[in-house]
Coordinates of C-alpha atoms in Angstrom, one line a residue:
X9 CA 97.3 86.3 12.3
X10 CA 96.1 84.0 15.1
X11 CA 93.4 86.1 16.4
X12 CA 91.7 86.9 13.0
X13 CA 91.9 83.8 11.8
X14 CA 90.0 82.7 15.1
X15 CA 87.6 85.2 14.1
X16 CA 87.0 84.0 10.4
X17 CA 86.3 80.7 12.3
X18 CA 83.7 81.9 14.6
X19 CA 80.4 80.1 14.3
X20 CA 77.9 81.8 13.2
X21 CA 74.4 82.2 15.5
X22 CA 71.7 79.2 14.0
X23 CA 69.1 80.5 12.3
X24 CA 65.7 80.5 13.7
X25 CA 63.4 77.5 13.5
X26 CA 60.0 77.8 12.1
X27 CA 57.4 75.0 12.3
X28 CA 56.4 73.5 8.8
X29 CA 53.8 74.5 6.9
X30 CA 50.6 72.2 7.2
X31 CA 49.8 70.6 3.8
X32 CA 46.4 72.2 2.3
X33 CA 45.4 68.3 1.6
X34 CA 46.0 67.0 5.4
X35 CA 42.9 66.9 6.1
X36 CA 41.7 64.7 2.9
X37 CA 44.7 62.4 2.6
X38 CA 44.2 58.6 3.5
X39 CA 45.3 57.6 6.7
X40 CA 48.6 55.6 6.8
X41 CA 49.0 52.1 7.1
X42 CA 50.4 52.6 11.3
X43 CA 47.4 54.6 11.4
X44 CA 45.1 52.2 10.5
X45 CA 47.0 49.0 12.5
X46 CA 46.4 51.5 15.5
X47 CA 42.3 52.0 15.0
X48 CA 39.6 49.8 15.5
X49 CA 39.8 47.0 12.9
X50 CA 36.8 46.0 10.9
X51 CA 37.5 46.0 7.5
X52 CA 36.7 42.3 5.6
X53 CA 39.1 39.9 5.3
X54 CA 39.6 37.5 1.7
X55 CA 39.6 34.5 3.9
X56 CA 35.9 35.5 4.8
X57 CA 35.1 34.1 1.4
X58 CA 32.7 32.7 -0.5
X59 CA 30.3 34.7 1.1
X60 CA 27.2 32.3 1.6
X61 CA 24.8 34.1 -0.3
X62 CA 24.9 37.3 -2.6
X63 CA 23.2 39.8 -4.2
X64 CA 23.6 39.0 -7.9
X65 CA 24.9 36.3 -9.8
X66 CA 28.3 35.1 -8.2
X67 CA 31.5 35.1 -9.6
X68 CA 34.1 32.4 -9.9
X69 CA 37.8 34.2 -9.2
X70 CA 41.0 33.2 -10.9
X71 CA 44.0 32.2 -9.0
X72 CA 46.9 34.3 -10.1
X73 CA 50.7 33.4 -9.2
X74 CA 52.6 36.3 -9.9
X75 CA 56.1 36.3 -9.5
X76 CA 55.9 34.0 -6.0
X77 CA 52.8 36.4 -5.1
X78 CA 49.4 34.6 -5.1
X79 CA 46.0 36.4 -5.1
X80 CA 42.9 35.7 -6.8
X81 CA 41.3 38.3 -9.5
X82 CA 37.7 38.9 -10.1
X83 CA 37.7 41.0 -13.1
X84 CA 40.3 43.2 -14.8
X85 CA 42.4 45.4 -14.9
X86 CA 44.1 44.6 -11.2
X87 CA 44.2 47.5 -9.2
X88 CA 47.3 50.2 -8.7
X89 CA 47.8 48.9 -5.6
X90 CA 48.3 45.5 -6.1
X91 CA 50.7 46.0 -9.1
X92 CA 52.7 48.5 -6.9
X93 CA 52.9 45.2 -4.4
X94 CA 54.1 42.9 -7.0
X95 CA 56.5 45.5 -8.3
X96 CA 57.7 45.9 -5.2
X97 CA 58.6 42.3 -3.9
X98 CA 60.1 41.7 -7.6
X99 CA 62.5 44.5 -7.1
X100 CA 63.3 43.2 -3.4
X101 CA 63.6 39.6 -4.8
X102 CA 66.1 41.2 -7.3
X103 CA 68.1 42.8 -4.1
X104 CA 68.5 39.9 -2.4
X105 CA 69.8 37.9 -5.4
X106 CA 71.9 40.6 -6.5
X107 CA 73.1 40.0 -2.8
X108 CA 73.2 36.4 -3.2
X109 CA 75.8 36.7 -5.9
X110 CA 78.2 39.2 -4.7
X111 CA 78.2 36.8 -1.2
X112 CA 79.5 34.1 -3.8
X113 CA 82.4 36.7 -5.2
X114 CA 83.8 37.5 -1.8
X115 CA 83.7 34.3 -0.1
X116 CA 85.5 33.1 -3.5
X117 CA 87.9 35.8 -2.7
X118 CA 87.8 34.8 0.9
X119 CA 89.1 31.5 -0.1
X120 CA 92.1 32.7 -1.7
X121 CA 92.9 35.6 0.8
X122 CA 92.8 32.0 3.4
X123 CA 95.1 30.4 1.1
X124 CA 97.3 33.4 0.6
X125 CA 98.0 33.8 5.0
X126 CA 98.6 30.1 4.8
X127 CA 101.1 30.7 2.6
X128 CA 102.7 33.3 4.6
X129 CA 102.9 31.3 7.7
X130 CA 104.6 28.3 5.8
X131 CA 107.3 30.4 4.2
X132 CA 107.5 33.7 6.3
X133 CA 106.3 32.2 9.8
X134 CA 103.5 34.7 9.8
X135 CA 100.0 33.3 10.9
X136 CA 96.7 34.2 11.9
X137 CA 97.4 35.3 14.9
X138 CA 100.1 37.8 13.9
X139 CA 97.1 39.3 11.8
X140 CA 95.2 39.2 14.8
X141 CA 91.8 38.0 13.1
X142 CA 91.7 34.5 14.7
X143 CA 88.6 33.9 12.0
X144 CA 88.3 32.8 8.2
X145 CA 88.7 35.5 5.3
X146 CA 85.5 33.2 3.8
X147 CA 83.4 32.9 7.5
X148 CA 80.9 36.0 6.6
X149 CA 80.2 35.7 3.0
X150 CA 79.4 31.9 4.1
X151 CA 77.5 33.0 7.0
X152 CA 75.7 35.7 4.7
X153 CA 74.7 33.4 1.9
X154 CA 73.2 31.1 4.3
X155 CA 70.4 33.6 6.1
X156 CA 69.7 34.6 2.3
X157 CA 68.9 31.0 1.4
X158 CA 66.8 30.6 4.8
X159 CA 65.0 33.5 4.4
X160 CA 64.2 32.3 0.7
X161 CA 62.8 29.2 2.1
X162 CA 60.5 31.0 4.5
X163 CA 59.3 33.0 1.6
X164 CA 58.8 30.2 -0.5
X165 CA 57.1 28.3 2.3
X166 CA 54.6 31.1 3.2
X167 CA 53.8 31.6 -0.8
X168 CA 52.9 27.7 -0.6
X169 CA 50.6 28.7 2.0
X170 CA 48.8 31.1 1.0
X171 CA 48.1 29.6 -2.9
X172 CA 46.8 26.7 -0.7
X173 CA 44.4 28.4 1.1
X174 CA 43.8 30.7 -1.8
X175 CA 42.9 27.4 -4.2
X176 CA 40.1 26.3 -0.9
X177 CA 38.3 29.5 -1.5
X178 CA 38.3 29.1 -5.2
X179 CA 36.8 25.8 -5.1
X180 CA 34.6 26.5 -2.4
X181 CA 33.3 29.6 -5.2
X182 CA 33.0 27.3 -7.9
X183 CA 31.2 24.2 -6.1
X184 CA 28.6 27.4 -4.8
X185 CA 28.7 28.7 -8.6
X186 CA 28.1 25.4 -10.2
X187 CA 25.3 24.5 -7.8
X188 CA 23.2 28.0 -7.7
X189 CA 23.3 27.8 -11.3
X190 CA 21.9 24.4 -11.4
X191 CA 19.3 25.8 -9.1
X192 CA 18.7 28.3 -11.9
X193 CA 18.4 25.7 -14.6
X194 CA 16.0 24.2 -12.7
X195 CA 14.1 26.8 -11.5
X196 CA 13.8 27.9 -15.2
X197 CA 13.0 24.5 -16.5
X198 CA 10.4 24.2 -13.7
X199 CA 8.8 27.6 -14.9
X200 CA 8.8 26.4 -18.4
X201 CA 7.3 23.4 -18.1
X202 CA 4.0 25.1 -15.5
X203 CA 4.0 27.8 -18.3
X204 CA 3.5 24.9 -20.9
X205 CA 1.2 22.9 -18.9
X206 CA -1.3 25.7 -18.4
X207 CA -1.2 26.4 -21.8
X208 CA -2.1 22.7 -22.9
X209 CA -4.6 22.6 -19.6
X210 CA -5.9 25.9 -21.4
X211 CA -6.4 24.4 -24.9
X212 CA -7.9 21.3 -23.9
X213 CA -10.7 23.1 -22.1
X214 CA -11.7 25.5 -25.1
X215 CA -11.4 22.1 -27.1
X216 CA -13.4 19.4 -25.0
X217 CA -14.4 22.1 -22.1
X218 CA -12.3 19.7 -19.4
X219 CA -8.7 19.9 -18.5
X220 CA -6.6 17.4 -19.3
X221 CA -5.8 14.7 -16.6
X222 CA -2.5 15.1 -15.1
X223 CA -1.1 12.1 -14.8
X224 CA 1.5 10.6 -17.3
X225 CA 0.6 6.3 -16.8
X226 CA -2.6 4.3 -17.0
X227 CA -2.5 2.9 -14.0
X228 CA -3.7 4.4 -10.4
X229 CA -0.9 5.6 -7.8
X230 CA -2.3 2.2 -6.1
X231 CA -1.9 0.2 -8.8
X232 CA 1.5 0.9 -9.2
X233 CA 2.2 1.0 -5.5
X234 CA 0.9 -2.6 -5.4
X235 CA 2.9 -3.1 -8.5
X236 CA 6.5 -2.6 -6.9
X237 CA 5.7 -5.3 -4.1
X238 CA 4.2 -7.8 -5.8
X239 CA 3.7 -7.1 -9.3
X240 CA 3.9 -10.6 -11.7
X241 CA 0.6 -11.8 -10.2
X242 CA -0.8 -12.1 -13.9
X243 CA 1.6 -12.7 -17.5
X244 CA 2.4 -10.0 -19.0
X245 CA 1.3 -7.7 -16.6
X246 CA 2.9 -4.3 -17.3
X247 CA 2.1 -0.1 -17.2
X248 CA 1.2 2.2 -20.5
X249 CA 2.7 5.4 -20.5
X250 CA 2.3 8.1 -22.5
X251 CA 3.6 11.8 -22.6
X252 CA 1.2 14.8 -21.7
X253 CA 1.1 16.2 -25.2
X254 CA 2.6 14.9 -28.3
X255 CA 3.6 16.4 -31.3
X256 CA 2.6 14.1 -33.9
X257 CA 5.5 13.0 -36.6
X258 CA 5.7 11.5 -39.6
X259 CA 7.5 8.7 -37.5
X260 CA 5.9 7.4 -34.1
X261 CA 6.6 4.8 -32.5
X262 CA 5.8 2.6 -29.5
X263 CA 8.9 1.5 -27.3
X264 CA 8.2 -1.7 -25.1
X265 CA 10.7 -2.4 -22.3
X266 CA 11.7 -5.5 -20.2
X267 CA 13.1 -5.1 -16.7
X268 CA 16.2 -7.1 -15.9
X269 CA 17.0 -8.6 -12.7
X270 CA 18.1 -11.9 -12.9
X271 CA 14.6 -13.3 -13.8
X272 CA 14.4 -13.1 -10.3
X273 CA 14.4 -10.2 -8.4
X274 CA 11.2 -8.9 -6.7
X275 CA 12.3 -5.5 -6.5
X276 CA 12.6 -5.0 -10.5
X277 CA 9.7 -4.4 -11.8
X278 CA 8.1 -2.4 -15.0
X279 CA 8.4 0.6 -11.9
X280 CA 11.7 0.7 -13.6
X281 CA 11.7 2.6 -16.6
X282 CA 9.9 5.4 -14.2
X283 CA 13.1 7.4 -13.8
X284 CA 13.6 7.4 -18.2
X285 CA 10.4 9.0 -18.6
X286 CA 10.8 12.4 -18.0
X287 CA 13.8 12.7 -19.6
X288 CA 12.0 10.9 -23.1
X289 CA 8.7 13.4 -22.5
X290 CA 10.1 17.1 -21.0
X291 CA 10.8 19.2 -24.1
X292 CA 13.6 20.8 -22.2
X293 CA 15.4 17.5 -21.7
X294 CA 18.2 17.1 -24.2
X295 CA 17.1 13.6 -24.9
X296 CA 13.6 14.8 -25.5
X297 CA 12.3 11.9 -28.3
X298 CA 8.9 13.7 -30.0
X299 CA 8.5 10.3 -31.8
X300 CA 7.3 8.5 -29.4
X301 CA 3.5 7.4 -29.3
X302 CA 3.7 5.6 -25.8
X303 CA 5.6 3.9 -23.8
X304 CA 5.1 -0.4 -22.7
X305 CA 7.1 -1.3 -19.7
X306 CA 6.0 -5.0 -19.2
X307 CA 6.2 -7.6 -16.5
X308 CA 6.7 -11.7 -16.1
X309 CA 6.8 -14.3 -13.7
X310 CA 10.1 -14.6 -11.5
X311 CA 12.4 -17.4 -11.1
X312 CA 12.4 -18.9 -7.4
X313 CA 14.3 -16.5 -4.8
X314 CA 13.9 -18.1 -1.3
X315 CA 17.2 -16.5 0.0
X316 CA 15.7 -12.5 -0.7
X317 CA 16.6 -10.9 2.1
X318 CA 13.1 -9.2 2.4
X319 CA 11.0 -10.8 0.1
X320 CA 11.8 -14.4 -0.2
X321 CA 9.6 -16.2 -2.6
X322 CA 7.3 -19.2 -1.7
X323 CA 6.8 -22.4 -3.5
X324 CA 3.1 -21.9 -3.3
X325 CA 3.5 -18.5 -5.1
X326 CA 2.8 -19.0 -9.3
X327 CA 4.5 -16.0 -9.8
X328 CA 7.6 -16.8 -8.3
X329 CA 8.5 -20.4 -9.4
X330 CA 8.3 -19.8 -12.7
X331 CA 11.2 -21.3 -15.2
X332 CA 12.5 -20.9 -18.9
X333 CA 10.6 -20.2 -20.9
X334 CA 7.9 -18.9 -18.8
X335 CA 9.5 -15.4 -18.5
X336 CA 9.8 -15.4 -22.1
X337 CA 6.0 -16.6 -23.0
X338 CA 5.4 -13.5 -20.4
X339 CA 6.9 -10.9 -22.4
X340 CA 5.0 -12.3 -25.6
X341 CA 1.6 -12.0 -23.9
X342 CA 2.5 -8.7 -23.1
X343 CA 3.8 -6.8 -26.4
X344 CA 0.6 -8.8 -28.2
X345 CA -1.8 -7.4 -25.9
X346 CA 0.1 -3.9 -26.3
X347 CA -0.2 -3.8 -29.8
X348 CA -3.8 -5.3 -29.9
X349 CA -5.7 -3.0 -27.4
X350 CA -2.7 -0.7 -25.8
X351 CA -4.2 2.3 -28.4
X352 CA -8.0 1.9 -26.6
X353 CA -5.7 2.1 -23.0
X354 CA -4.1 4.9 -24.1
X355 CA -5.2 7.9 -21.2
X356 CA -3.7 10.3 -24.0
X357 CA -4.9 9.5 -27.0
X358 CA -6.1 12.4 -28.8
X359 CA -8.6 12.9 -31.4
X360 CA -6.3 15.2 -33.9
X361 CA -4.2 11.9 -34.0
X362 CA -5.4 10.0 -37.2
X363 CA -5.5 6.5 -37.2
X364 CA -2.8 6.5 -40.0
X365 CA -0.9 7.9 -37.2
X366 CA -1.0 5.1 -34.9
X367 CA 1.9 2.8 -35.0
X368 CA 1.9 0.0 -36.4
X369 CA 5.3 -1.4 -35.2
X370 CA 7.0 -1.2 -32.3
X371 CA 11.1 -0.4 -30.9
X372 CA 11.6 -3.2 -27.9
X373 CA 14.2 -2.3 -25.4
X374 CA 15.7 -4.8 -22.4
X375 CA 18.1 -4.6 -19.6
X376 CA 20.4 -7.1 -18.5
X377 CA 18.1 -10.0 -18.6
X378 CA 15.6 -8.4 -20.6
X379 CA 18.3 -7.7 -23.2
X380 CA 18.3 -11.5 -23.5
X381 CA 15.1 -11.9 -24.0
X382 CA 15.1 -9.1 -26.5
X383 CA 17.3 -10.9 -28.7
X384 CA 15.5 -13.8 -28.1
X385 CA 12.2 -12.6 -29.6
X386 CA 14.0 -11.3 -32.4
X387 CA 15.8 -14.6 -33.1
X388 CA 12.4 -16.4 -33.0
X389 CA 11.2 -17.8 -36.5
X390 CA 8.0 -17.5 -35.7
X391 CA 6.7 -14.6 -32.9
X392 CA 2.9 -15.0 -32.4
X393 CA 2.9 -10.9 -33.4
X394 CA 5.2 -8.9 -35.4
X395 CA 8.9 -8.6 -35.1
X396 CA 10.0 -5.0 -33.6
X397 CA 12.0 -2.2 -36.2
X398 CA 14.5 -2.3 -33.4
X399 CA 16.3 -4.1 -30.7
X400 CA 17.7 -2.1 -27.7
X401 CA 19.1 -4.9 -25.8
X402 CA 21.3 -2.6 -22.6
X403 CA 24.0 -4.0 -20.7
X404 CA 22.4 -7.7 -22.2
X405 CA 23.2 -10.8 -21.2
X406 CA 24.3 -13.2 -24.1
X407 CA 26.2 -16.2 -22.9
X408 CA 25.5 -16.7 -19.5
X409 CA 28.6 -19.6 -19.3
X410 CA 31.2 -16.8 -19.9
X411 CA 29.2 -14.4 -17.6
X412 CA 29.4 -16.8 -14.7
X413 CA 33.5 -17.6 -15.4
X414 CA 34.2 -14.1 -16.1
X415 CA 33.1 -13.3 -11.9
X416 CA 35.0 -16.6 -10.3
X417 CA 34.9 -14.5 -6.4
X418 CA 31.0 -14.5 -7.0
X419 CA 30.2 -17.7 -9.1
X420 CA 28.2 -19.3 -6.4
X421 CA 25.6 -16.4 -7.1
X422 CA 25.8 -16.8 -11.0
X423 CA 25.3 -20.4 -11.0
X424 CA 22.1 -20.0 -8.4
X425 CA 20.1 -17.9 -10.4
X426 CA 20.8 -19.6 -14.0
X427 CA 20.3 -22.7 -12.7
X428 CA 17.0 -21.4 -11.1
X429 CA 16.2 -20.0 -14.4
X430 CA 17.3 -22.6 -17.1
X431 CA 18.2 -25.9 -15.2
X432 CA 21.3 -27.2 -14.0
X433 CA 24.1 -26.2 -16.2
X434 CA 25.3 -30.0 -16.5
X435 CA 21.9 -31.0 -18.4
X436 CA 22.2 -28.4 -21.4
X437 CA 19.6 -26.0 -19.4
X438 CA 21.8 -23.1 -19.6
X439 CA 22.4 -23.2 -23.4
X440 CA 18.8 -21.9 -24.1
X441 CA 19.7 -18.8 -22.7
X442 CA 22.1 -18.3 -25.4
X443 CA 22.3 -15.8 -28.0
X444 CA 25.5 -15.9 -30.1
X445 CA 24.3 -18.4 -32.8
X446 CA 21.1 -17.3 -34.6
X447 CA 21.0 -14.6 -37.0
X448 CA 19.0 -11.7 -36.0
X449 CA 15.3 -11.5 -38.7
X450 CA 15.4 -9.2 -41.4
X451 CA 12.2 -7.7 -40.4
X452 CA 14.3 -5.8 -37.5
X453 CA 16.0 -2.9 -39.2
X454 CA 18.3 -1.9 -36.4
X455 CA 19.9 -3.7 -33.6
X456 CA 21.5 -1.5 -30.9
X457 CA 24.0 -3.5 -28.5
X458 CA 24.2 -0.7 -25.2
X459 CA 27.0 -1.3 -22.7
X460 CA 29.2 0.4 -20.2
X461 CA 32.5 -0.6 -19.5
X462 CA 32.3 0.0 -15.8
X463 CA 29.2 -2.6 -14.9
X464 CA 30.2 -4.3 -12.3
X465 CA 27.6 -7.4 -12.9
X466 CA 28.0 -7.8 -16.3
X467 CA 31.6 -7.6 -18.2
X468 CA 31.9 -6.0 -21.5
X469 CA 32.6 -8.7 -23.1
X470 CA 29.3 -9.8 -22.8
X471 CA 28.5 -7.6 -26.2
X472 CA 32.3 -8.6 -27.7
X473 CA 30.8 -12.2 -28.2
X474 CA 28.0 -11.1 -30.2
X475 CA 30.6 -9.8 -33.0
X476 CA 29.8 -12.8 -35.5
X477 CA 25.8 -12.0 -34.9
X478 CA 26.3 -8.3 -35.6
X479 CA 28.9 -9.8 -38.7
X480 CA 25.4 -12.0 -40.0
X481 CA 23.1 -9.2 -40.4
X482 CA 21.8 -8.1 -43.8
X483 CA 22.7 -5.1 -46.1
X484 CA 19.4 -3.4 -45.2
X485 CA 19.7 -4.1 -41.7
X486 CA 22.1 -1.4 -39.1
X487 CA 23.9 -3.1 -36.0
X488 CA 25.7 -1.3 -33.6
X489 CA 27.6 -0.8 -30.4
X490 CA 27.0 2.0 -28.3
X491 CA 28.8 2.9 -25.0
X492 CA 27.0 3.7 -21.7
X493 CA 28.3 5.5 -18.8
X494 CA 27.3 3.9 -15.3
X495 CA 27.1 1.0 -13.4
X496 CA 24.6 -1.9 -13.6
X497 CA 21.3 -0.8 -12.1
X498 CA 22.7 2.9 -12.2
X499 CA 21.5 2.7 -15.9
X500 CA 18.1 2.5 -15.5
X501 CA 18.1 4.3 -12.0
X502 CA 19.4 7.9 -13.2
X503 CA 17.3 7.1 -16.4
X504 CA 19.7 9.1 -18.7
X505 CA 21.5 6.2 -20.3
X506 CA 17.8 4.7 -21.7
X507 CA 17.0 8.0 -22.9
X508 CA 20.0 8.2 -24.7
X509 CA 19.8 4.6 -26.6
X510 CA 16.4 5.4 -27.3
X511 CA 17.1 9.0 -28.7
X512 CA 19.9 7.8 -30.6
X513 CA 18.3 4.8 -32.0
X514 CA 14.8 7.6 -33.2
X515 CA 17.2 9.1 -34.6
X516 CA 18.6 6.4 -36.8
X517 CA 15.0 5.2 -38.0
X518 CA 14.1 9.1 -39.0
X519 CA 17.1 9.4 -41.2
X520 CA 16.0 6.0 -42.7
X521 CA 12.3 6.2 -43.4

């Protein structure tokens, strides 16, 4: 039996190799991902965004976190691929949990197969080293657990990373997105307005066969240049101005303003409603006011300033010496004159315009100081002209005692310029700036008290303490409190914040009329 059983056991000769069959699709398939870490490298990278300029219109991603795995997506659906990737680390996250666990069971076991030798060698006298182990039951399942919780920190810690540096690229796409298409807006606007411009430029020489002057105020560019250095050399000295076409209302009105600074301040001047007039004239702007027939920014003497740090008034200088109420008689002369012969002034007036048309009445508006001396005129019993429809007094000054002890770290300031204004404090000067106690005329139909909350020169509760005045006014009168957004001077220097008192308050005396 032994020799043909050693013959049923005799192997068999191998069979003979072949090479494999080449795939018909080897030469179209994708190259593999050694493949490709072996070639040249070229391909664009995600941290080579935002590209600086593009083709089209650009496109802000979102920042996904999916399942620990940031990326950003620009549109939907997400490619194959990347699903395929976040299948795939969920499925390893699940392995390694799965992992996690089971190291908990066994080094619980662990613990009891410990407790169980030393049991032995207490009662029996047999120890480790009889077993011959020398180490813990628990030692690997420890040991295990612990590179799973390190490795879950690195993960962690590299996800962190990459959202950060993912969340850089999508603000740097959405500061680019934002400012190209403000670019756009203005681009367009721009467009619009030349578009416009011809075609007025184009009506007004089939009408009157010349074009239309250009400019939007009645003074020259050297006038007004002169203006901003010294410009209270005469009362009441101000510029009319007027938007390029109007369309004529039921309703127009003629706004006169008064500059603030501190009845004092050389470098505030009527030059200051400049930066509110495009955004009252552009029919693109969002506070675009149709009603308006022109616009009176006025001037007035200037309370001594020797201490400017570049232009320091003199004490031979008329227009800088000047006291209470000499700003005040200022403004006077100014809106009289405005409403006497601003119409004949006028560079726009227009000949469709019917004198009907023409305002009669007028909207006065005043910053800071000016707001004073807006209420001021409307307080007066008897104005040598006629009291305004409205009152815009913005970011006003009303009591100039609780002004100066609401700013204790800069009261040496307050006190100078109130006392160059009204008089020293201690001989009643000061309460002649005061506007809490007289009731506002009836002839003004609206009074609009503008502040922000975040002036820094003049407190909110600056228009708080004219509650009881606001209490005093009449059934047919309005009186309100708007909020502004800005600081002091940033309220007439972005120009938005006038536009918006004024809008709101043309608004008010349409619905009423």
């Amino acid at each position: 039996l032994g020799p043909e059983i050693l013959e049923h056991l005799r192997a068999k000769p191998p069979r003979k190799l072949t090479a494999p069959k080449k795939s018909k699709g080897l030469a179209s398939r994708s190259p593999t991902i050694k493949e490709v870490k072996d070639g040249p490298q070229n391909l664009p990278s995600i941290f080579d965004r935002p590209y600086p300029t593009l083709s089209g219109r650009r496109s802000v991603p979102h920042l996904i976190n999916a399942a620990g795995f940031p990326f950003l997506r620009y549109k939907k659906p997400q490619p194959s691929v990347l699903s395929n990737i976040i299948a795939n680390k969920q499925r390893a996250d699940e392995r390694r949990w799965v992992r996690y666990y089971d190291m908990q069971n066994l080094e619980h076991l662990g613990l009891l197969e410990d407790d169980w030798d030393r049991t032995l060698e207490r009662f029996c006298g047999l120890g480790q080293d009889v077993s011959g182990r020398g180490t813990s039951w628990a030692t690997a399942p420890i040991k295990e657990i612990y590179e799973i919780n390190a490795i879950a920190v690195r993960h962690r810690h590299k996800e962190e990373m990459m959202m950060e540096k993912l969340r850089v690229i999508r603000d740097k796409e959405q500061a680019l997105a934002d400012h190209e298409e403000s670019v756009r807006k203005d681009e367009k606007r721009r467009q619009r307005i030349a578009r416009r411009s011809a075609c007025n430029t184009e009506a007004q020489v089939e009408e009157n066969g010349t074009p239309e002057p250009a400019a939007v105020t009645s003074e020259s560019e050297k006038e007004v240049n002169q203006s901003a250095h010294n410009p209270q050399t005469q009362p009441g000295h101000h510029g009319l101005f007027s938007p390029i076409s109007r369309k004529v209302k039921k309703l127009m009105e003629l706004i006169s303003f008064i500059h603030g600074g501190a009845f004092r301040d050389p470098l505030q001047t009527s030059t200051s409603i400049l930066a509110t007039l495009p955004t009252l004239f552009d029919p693109t702007s969002s506070y675009y006011t149709p009603g308006i027939f022109a616009v009176a920014s006025i001037n007035y003497r200037l309370s001594p300033y020797p201490s400017h740090p570049t232009l320091p008034s003199r004490e031979d200088d008329p227009s800088r010496t000047a006291t209470w109420p000499d700003h005040l008689e200022d403004v006077r002369a100014g809106i009289s004159w405005t409403l006497q012969h601003g119409r004949n002034h006028d560079p726009r007036r227009r000949p469709d315009v019917e004198e009907d048309q023409i305002p009669q009445g007028y909207i006065l508006a005043g910053h800071s100081v000016g707001g004073t001396m807006t209420l001021k005129i409307c307080q007066a019993l008897a104005p040598p002209f006629a009291y305004p429809i409205a009152a815009l007094s913005l970011c006003g000054i009303y009591d100039f005692t609780a002004l100066r002890d609401a700013h204790q770290p800069n009261r040496k300031v307050y006190d100078e310029f109130t006392n160059g204004a009204f008089g020293p404090e201690a001989e009643g000067g000061w309460v002649q700036g005061l506007t809490t106690k007289d009731a506002i005329r009836k002839e003004v139909k609206l009074l609009v008290l503008a502040h922000s909350k975040t002036d820094s020169l003049v407190d909110w509760q600056q228009t708080c303490i004219m509650s009881d005045v606001l209490d005093r006014m009449d059934s047919s009168q309005q009186g309100m409190v708007m909020e502004l957004h800005g600081d002091h001077k940033e309220i007439y220097e972005k120009g938005t914040e006038i536009a918006k008192t004024v809008h709101k308050s043309m608004r008010i005396l349409e619905a009423s009329s």
